[in-house]
Backbone atoms as SQL, in Angstrom:
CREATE TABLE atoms (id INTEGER PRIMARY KEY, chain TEXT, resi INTEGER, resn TEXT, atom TEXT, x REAL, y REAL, z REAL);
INSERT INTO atoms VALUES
  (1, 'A', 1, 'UNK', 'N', 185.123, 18.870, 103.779),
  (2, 'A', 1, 'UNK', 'CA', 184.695, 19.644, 104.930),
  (3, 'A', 1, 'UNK', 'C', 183.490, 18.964, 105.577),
  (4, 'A', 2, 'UNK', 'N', 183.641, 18.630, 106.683),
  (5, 'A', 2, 'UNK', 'CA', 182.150, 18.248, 107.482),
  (6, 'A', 2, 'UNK', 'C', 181.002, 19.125, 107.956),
  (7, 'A', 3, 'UNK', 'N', 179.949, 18.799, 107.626),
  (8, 'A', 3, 'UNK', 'CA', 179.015, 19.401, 107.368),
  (9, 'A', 3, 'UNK', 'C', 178.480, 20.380, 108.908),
  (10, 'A', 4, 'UNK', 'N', 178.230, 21.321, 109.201),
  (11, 'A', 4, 'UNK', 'CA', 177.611, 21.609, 110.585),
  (12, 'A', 4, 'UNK', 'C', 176.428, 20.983, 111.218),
  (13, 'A', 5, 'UNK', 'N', 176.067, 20.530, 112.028),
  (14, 'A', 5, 'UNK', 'CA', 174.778, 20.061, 112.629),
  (15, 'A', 5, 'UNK', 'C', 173.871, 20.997, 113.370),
  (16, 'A', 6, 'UNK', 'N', 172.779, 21.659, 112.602),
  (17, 'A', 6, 'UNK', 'CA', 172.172, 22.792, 113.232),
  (18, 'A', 6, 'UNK', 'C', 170.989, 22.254, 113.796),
  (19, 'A', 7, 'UNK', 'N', 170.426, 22.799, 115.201),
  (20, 'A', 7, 'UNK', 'CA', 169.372, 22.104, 115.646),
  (21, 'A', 7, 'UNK', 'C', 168.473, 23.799, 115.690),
  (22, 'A', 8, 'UNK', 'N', 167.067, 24.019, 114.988),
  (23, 'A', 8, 'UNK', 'CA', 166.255, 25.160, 115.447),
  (24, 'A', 8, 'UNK', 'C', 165.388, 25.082, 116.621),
  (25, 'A', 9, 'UNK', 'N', 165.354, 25.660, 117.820),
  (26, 'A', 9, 'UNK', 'CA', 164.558, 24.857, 118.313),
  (27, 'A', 9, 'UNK', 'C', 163.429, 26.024, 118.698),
  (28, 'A', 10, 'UNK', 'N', 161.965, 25.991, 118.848),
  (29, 'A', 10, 'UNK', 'CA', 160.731, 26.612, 119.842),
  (30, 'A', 10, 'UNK', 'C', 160.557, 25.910, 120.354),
  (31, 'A', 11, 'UNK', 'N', 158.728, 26.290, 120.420),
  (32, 'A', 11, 'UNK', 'CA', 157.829, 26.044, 121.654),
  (33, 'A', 11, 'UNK', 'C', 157.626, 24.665, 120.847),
  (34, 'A', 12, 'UNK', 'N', 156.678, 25.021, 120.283),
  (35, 'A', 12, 'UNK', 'CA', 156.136, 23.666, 119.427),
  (36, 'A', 12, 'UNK', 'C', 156.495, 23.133, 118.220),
  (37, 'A', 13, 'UNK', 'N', 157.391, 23.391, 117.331),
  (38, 'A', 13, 'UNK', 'CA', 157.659, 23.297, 116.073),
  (39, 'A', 13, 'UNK', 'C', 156.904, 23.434, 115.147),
  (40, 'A', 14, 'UNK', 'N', 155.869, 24.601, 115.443),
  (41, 'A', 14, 'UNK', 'CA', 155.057, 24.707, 114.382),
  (42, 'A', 14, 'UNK', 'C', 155.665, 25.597, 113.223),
  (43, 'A', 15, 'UNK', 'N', 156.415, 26.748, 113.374),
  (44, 'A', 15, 'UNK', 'CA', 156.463, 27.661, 112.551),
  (45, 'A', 15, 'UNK', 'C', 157.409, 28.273, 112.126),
  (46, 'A', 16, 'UNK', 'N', 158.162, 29.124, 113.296),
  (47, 'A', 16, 'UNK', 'CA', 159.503, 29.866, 113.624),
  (48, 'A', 16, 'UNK', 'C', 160.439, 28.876, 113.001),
  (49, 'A', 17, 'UNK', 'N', 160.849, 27.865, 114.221),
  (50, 'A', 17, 'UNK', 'CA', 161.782, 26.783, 114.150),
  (51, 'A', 17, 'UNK', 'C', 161.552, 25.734, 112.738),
  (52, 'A', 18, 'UNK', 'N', 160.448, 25.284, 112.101),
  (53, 'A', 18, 'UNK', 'CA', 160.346, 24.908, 110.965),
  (54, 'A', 18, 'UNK', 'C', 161.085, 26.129, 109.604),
  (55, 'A', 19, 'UNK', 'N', 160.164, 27.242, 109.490),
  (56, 'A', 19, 'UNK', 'CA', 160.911, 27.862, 108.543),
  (57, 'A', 19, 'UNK', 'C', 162.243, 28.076, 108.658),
  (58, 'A', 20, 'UNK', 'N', 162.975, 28.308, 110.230),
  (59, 'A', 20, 'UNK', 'CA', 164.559, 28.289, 109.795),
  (60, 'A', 20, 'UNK', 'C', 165.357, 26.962, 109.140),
  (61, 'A', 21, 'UNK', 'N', 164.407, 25.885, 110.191),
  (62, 'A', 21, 'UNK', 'CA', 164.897, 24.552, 108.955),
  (63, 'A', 21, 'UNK', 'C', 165.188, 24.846, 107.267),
  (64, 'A', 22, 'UNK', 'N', 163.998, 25.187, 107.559),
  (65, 'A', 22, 'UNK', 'CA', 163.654, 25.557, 105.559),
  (66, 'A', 22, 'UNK', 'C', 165.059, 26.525, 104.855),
  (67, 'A', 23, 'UNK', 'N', 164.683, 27.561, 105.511),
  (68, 'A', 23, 'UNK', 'CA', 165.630, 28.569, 104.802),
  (69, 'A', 23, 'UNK', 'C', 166.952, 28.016, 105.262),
  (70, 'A', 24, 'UNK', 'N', 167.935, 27.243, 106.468),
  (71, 'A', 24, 'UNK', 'CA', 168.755, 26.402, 106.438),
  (72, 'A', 24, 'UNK', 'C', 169.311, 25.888, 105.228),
  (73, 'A', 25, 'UNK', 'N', 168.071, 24.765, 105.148),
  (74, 'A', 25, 'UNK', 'CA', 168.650, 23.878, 103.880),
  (75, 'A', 25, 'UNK', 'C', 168.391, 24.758, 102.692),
  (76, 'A', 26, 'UNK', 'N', 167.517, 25.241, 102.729),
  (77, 'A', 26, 'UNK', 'CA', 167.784, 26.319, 101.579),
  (78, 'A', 26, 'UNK', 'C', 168.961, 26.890, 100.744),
  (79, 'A', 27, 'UNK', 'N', 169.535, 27.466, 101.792),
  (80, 'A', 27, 'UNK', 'CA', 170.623, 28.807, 101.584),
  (81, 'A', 27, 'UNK', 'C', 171.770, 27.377, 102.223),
  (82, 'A', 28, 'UNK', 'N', 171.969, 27.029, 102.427),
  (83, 'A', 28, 'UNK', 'CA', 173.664, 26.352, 102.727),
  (84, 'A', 28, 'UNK', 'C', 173.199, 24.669, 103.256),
  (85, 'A', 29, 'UNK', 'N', 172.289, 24.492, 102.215),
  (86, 'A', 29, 'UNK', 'CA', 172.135, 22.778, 102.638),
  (87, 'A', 29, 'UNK', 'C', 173.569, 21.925, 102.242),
  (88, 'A', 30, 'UNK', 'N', 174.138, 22.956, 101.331),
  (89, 'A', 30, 'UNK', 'CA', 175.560, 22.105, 101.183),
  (90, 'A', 30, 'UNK', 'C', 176.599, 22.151, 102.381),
  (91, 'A', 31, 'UNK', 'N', 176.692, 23.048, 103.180),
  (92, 'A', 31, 'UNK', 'CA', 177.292, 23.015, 104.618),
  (93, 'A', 31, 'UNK', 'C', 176.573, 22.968, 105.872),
  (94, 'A', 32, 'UNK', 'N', 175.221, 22.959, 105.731),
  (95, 'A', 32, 'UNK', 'CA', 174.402, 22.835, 107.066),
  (96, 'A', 32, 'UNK', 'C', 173.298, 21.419, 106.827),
  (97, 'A', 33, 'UNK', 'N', 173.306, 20.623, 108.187),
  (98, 'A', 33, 'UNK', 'CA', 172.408, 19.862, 108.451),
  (99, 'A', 33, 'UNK', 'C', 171.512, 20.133, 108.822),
  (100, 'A', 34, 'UNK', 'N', 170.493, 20.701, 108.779),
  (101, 'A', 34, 'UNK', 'CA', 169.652, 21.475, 109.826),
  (102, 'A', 34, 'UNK', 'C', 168.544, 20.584, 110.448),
  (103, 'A', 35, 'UNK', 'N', 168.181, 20.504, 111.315),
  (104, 'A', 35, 'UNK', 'CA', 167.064, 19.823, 112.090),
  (105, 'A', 35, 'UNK', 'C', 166.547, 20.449, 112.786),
  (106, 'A', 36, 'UNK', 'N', 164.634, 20.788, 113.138),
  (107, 'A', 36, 'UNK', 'CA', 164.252, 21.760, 114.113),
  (108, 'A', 36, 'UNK', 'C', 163.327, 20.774, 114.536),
  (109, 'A', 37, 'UNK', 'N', 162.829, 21.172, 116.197),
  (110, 'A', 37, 'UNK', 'CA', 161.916, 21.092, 116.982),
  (111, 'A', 37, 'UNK', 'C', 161.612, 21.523, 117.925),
  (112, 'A', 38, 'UNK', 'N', 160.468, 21.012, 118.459),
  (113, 'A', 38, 'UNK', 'CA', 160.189, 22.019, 119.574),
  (114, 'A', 38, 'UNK', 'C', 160.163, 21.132, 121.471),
  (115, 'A', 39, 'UNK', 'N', 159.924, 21.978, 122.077),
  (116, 'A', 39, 'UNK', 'CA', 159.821, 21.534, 123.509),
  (117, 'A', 39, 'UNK', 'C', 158.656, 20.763, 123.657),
  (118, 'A', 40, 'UNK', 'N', 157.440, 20.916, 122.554),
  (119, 'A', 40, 'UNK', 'CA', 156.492, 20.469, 122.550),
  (120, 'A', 40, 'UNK', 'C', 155.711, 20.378, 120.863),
  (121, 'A', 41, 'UNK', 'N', 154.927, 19.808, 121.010),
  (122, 'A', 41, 'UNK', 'CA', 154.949, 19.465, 118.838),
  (123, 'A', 41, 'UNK', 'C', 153.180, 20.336, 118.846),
  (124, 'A', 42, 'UNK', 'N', 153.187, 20.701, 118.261),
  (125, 'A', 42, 'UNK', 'CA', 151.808, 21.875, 117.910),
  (126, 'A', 42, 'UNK', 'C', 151.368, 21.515, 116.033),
  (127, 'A', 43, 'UNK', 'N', 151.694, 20.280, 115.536),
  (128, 'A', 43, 'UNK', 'CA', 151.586, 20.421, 114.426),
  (129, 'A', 43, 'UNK', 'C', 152.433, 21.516, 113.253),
  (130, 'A', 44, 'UNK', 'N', 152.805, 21.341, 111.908),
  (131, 'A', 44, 'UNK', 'CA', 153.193, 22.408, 111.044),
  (132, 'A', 44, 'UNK', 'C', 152.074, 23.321, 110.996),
  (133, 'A', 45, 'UNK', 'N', 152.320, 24.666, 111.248),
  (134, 'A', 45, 'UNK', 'CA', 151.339, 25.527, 110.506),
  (135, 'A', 45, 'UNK', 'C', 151.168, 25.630, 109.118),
  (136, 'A', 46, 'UNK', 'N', 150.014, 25.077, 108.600),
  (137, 'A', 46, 'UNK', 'CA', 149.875, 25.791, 107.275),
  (138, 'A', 46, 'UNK', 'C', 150.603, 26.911, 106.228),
  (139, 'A', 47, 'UNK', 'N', 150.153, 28.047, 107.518),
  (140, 'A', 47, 'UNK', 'CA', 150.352, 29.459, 106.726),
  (141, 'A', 47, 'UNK', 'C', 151.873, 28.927, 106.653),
  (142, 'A', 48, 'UNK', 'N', 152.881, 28.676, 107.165),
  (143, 'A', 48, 'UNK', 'CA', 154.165, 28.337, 107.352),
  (144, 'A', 48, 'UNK', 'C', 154.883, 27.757, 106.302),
  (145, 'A', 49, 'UNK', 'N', 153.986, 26.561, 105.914),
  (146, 'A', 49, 'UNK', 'CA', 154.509, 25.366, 104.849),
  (147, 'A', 49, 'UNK', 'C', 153.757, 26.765, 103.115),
  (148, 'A', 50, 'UNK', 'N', 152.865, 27.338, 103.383),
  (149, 'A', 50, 'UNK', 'CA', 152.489, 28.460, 101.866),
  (150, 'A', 50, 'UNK', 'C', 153.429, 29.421, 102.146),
  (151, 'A', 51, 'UNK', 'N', 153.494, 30.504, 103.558),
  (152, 'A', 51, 'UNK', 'CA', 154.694, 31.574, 102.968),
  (153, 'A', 51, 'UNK', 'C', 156.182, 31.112, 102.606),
  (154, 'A', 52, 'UNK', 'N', 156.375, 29.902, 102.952),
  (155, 'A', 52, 'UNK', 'CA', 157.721, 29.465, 102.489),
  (156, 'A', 52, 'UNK', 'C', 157.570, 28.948, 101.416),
  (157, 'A', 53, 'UNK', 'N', 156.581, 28.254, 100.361),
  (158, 'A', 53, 'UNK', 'CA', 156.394, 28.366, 99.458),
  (159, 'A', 53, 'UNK', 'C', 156.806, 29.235, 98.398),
  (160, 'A', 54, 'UNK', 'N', 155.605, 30.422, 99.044),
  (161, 'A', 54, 'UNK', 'CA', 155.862, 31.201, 97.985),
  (162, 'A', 54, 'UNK', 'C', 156.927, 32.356, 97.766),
  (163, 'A', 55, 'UNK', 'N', 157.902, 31.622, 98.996),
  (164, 'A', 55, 'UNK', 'CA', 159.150, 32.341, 98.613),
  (165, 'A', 55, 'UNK', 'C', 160.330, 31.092, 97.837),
  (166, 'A', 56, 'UNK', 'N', 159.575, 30.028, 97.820),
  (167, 'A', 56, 'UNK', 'CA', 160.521, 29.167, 96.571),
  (168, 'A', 56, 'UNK', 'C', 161.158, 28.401, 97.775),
  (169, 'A', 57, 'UNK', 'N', 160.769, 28.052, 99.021),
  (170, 'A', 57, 'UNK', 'CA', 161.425, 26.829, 99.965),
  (171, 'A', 57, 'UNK', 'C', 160.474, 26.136, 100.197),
  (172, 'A', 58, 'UNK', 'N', 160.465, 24.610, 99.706),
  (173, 'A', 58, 'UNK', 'CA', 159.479, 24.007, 99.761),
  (174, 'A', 58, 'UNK', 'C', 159.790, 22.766, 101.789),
  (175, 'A', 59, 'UNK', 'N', 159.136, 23.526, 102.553),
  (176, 'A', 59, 'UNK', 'CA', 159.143, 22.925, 103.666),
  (177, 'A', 59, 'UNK', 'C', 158.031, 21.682, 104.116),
  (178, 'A', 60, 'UNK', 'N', 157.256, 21.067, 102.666),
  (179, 'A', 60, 'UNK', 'CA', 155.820, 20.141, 102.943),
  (180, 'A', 60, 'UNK', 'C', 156.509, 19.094, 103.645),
  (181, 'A', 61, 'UNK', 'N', 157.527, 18.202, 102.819),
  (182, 'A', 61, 'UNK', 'CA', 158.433, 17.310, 103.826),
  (183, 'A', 61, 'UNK', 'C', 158.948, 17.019, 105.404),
  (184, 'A', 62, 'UNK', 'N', 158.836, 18.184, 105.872),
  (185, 'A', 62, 'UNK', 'CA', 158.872, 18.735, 107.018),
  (186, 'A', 62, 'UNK', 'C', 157.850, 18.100, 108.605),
  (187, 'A', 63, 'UNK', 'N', 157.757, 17.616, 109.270),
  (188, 'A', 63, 'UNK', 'CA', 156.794, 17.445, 109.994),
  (189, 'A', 63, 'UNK', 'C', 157.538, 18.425, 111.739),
  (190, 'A', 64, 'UNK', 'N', 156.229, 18.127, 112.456),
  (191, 'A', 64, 'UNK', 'CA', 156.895, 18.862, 113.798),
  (192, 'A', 64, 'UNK', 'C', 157.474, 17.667, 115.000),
  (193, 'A', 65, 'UNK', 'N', 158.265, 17.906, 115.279),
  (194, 'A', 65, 'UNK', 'CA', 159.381, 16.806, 116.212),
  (195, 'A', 65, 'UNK', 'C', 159.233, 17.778, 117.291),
  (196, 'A', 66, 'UNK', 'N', 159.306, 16.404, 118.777),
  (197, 'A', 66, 'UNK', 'CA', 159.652, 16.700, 119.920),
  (198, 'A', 66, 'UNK', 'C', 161.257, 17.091, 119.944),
  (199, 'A', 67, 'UNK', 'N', 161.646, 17.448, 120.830),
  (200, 'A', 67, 'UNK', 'CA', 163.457, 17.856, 121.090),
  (201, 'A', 67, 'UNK', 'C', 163.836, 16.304, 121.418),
  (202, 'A', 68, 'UNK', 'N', 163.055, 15.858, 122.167),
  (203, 'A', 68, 'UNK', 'CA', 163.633, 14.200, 122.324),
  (204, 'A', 68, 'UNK', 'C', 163.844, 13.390, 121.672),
  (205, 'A', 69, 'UNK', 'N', 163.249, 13.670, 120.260),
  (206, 'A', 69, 'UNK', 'CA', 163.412, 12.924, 119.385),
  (207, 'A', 69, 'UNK', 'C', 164.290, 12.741, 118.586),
  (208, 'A', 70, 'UNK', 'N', 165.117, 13.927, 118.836),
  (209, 'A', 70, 'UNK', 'CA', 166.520, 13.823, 118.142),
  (210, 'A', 70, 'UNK', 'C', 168.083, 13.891, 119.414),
  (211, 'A', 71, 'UNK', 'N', 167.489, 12.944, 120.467),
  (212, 'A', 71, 'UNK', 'CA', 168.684, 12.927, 121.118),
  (213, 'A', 71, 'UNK', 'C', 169.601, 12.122, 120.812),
  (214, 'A', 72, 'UNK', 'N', 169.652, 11.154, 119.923),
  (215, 'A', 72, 'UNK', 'CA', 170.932, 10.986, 119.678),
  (216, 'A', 72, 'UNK', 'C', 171.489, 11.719, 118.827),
  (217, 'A', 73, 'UNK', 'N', 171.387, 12.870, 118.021),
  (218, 'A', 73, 'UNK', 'CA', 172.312, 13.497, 117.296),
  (219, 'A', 73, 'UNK', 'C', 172.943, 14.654, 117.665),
  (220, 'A', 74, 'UNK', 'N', 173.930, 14.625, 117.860),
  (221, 'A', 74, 'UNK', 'CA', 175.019, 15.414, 118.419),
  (222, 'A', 74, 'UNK', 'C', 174.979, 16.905, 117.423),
  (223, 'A', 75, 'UNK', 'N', 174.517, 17.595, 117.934),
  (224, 'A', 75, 'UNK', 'CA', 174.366, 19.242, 117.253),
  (225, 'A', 75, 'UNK', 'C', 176.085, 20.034, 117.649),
  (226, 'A', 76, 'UNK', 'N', 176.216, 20.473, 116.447),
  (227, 'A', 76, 'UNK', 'CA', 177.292, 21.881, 116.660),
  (228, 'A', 76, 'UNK', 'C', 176.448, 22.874, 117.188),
  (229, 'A', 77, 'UNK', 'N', 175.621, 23.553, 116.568),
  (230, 'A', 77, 'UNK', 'CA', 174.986, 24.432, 117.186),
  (231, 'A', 77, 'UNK', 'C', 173.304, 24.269, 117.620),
  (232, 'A', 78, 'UNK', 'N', 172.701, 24.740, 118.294),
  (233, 'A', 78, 'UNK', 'CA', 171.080, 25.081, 119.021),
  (234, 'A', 78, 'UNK', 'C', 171.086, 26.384, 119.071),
  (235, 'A', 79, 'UNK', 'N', 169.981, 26.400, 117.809),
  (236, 'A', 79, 'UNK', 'CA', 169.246, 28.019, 118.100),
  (237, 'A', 79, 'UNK', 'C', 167.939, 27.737, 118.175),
  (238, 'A', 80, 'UNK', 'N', 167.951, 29.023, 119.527),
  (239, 'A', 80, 'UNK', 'CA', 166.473, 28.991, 120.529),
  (240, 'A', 80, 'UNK', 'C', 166.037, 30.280, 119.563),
  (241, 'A', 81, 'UNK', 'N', 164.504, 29.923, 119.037),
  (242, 'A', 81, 'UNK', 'CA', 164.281, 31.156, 118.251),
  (243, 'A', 81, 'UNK', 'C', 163.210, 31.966, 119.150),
  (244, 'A', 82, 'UNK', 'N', 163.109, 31.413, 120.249),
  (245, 'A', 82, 'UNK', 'CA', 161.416, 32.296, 121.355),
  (246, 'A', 82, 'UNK', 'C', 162.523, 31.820, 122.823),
  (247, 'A', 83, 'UNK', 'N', 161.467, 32.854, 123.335),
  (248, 'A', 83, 'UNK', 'CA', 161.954, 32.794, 124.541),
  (249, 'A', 83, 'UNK', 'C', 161.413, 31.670, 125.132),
  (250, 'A', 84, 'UNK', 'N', 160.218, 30.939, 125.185),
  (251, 'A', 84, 'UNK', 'CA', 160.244, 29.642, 125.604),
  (252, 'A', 84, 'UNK', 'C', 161.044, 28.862, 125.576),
  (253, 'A', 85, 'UNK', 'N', 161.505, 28.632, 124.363),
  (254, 'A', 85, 'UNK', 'CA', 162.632, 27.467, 124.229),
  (255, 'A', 85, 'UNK', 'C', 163.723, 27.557, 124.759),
  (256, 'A', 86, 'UNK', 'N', 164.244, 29.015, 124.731),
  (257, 'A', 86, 'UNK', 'CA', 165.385, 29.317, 125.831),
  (258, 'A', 86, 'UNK', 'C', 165.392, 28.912, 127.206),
  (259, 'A', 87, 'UNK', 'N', 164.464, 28.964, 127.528),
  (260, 'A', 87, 'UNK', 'CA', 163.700, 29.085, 129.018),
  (261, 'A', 87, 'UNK', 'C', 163.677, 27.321, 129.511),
  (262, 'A', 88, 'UNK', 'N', 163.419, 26.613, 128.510),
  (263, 'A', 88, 'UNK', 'CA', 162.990, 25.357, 128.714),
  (264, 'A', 88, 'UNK', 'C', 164.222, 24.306, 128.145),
  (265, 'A', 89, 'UNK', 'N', 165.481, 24.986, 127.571),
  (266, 'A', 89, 'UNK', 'CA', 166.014, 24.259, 126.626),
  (267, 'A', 89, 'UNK', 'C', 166.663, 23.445, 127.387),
  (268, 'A', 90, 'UNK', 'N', 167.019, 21.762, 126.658),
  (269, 'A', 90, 'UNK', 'CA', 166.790, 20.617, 127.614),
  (270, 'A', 90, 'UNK', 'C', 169.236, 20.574, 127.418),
  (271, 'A', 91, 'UNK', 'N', 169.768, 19.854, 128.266),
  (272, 'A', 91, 'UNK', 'CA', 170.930, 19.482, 127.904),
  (273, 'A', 91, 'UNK', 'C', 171.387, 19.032, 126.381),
  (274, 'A', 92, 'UNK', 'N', 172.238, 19.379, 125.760),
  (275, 'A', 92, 'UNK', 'CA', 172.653, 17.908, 124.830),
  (276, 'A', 92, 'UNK', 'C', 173.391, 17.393, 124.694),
  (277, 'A', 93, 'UNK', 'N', 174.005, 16.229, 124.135),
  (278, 'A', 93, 'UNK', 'CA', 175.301, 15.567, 123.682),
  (279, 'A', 93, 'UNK', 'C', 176.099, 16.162, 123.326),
  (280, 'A', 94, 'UNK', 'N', 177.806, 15.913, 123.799),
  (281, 'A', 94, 'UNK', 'CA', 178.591, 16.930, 122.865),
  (282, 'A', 94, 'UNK', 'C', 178.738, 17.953, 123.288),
  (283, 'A', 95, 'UNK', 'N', 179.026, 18.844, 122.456),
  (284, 'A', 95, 'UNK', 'CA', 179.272, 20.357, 123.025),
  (285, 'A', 95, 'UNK', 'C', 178.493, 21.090, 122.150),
  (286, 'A', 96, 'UNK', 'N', 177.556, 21.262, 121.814),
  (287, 'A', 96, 'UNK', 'CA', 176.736, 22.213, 121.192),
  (288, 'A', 96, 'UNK', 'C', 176.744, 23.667, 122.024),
  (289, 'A', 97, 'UNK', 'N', 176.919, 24.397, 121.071),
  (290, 'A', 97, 'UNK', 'CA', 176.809, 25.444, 121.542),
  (291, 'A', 97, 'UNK', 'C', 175.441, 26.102, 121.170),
  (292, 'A', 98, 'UNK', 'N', 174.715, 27.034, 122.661),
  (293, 'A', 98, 'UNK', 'CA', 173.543, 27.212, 122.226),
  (294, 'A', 98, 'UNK', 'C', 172.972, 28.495, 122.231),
  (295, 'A', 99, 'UNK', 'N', 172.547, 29.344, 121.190),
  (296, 'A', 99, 'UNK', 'CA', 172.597, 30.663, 120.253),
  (297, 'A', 99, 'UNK', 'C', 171.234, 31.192, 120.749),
  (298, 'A', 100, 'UNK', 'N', 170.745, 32.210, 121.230),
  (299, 'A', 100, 'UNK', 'CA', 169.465, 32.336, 121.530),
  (300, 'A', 100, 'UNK', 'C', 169.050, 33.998, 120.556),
  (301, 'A', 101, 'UNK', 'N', 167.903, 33.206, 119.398),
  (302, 'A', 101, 'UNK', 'CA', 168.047, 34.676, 118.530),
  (303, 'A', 101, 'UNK', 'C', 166.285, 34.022, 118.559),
  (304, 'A', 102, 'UNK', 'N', 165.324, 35.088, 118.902),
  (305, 'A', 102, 'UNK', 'CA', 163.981, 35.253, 119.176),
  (306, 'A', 102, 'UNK', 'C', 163.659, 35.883, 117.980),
  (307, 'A', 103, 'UNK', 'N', 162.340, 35.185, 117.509),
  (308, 'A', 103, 'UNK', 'CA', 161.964, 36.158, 116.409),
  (309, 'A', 103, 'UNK', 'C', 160.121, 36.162, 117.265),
  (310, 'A', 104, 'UNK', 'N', 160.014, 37.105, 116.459),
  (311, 'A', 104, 'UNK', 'CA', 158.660, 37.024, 116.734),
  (312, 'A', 104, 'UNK', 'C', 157.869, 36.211, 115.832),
  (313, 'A', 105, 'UNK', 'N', 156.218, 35.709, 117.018),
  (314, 'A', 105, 'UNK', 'CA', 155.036, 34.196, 116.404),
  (315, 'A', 105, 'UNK', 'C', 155.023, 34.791, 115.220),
  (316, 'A', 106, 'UNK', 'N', 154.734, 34.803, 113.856),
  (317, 'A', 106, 'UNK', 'CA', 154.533, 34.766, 112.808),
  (318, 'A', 106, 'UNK', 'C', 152.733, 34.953, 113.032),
  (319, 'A', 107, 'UNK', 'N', 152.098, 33.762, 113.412),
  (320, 'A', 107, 'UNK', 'CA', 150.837, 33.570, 113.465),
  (321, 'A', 107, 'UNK', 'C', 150.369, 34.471, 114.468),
  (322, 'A', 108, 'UNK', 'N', 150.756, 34.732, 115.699),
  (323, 'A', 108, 'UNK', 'CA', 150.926, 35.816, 116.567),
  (324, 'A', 108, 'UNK', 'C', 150.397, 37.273, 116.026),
  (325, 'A', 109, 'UNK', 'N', 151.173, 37.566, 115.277),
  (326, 'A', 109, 'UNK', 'CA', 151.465, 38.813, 114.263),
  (327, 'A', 109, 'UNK', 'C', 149.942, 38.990, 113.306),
  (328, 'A', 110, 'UNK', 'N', 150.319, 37.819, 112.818),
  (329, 'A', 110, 'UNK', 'CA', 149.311, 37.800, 111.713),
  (330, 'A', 110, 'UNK', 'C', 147.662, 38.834, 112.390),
  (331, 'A', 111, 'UNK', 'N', 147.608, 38.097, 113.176),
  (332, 'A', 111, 'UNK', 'CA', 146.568, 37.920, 114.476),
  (333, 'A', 111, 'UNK', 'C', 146.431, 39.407, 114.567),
  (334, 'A', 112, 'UNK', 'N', 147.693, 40.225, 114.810),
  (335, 'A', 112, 'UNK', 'CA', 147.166, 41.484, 115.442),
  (336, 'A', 112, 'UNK', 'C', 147.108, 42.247, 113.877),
  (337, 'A', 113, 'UNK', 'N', 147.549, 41.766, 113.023),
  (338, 'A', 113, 'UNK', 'CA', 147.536, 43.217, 111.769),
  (339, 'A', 113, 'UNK', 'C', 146.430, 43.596, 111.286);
């Protein structure tokens, strides 16, 4: 079976779009490729690379990528996890189909509790 090519994409690849990488390869790295980035690179968040930790997905490997940086790889699917990225999301190769599921900033959140 060939593997799916998942692209996560935000704003910056700091957080959202990194942890779905994570939990990706996590939960079905045997059928998913996953690759995330953003429209713009904001660094990994910290808190990001520890709460995925300490749920047992180790995302340190991980760095934050522009969307351009992975234009040559042909995605099955693009999920926009913010409405920025929806808003901004660039063409791609292929026929990717592209999924728009928003979560809310994490760090955002944090901020108001």
């Amino acid at each position: 079976m060939q593997m799916l090519t998942v692209l996560f994409l935000c704003t910056g690849n700091s957080c959202r779009s990194q942890m779905a990488e994570g939990w990706a390869q996590h939960l079905k790295g045997d059928a998913i490729e996953a690759y995330s980035a953003g429209v713009a690179t904001h660094g990994i968040n910290p808190n990001a690379v520890a709460a995925m930790g300490e749920a047992g997905v180790d995302i340190t490997p991980q760095y934050s990528k522009h969307v351009d940086e992975l234009a040559d790889v042909e995605f099955d699917y693009v999920v926009t996890v913010c409405d920025n990225a929806a808003e901004s999301c660039p063409v791609f190769r292929g026929n990717a189909k592209v999924v728009h599921q928003p979560f809310d900033d994490p760090p955002r959140l944090a901020r108001e509790a």
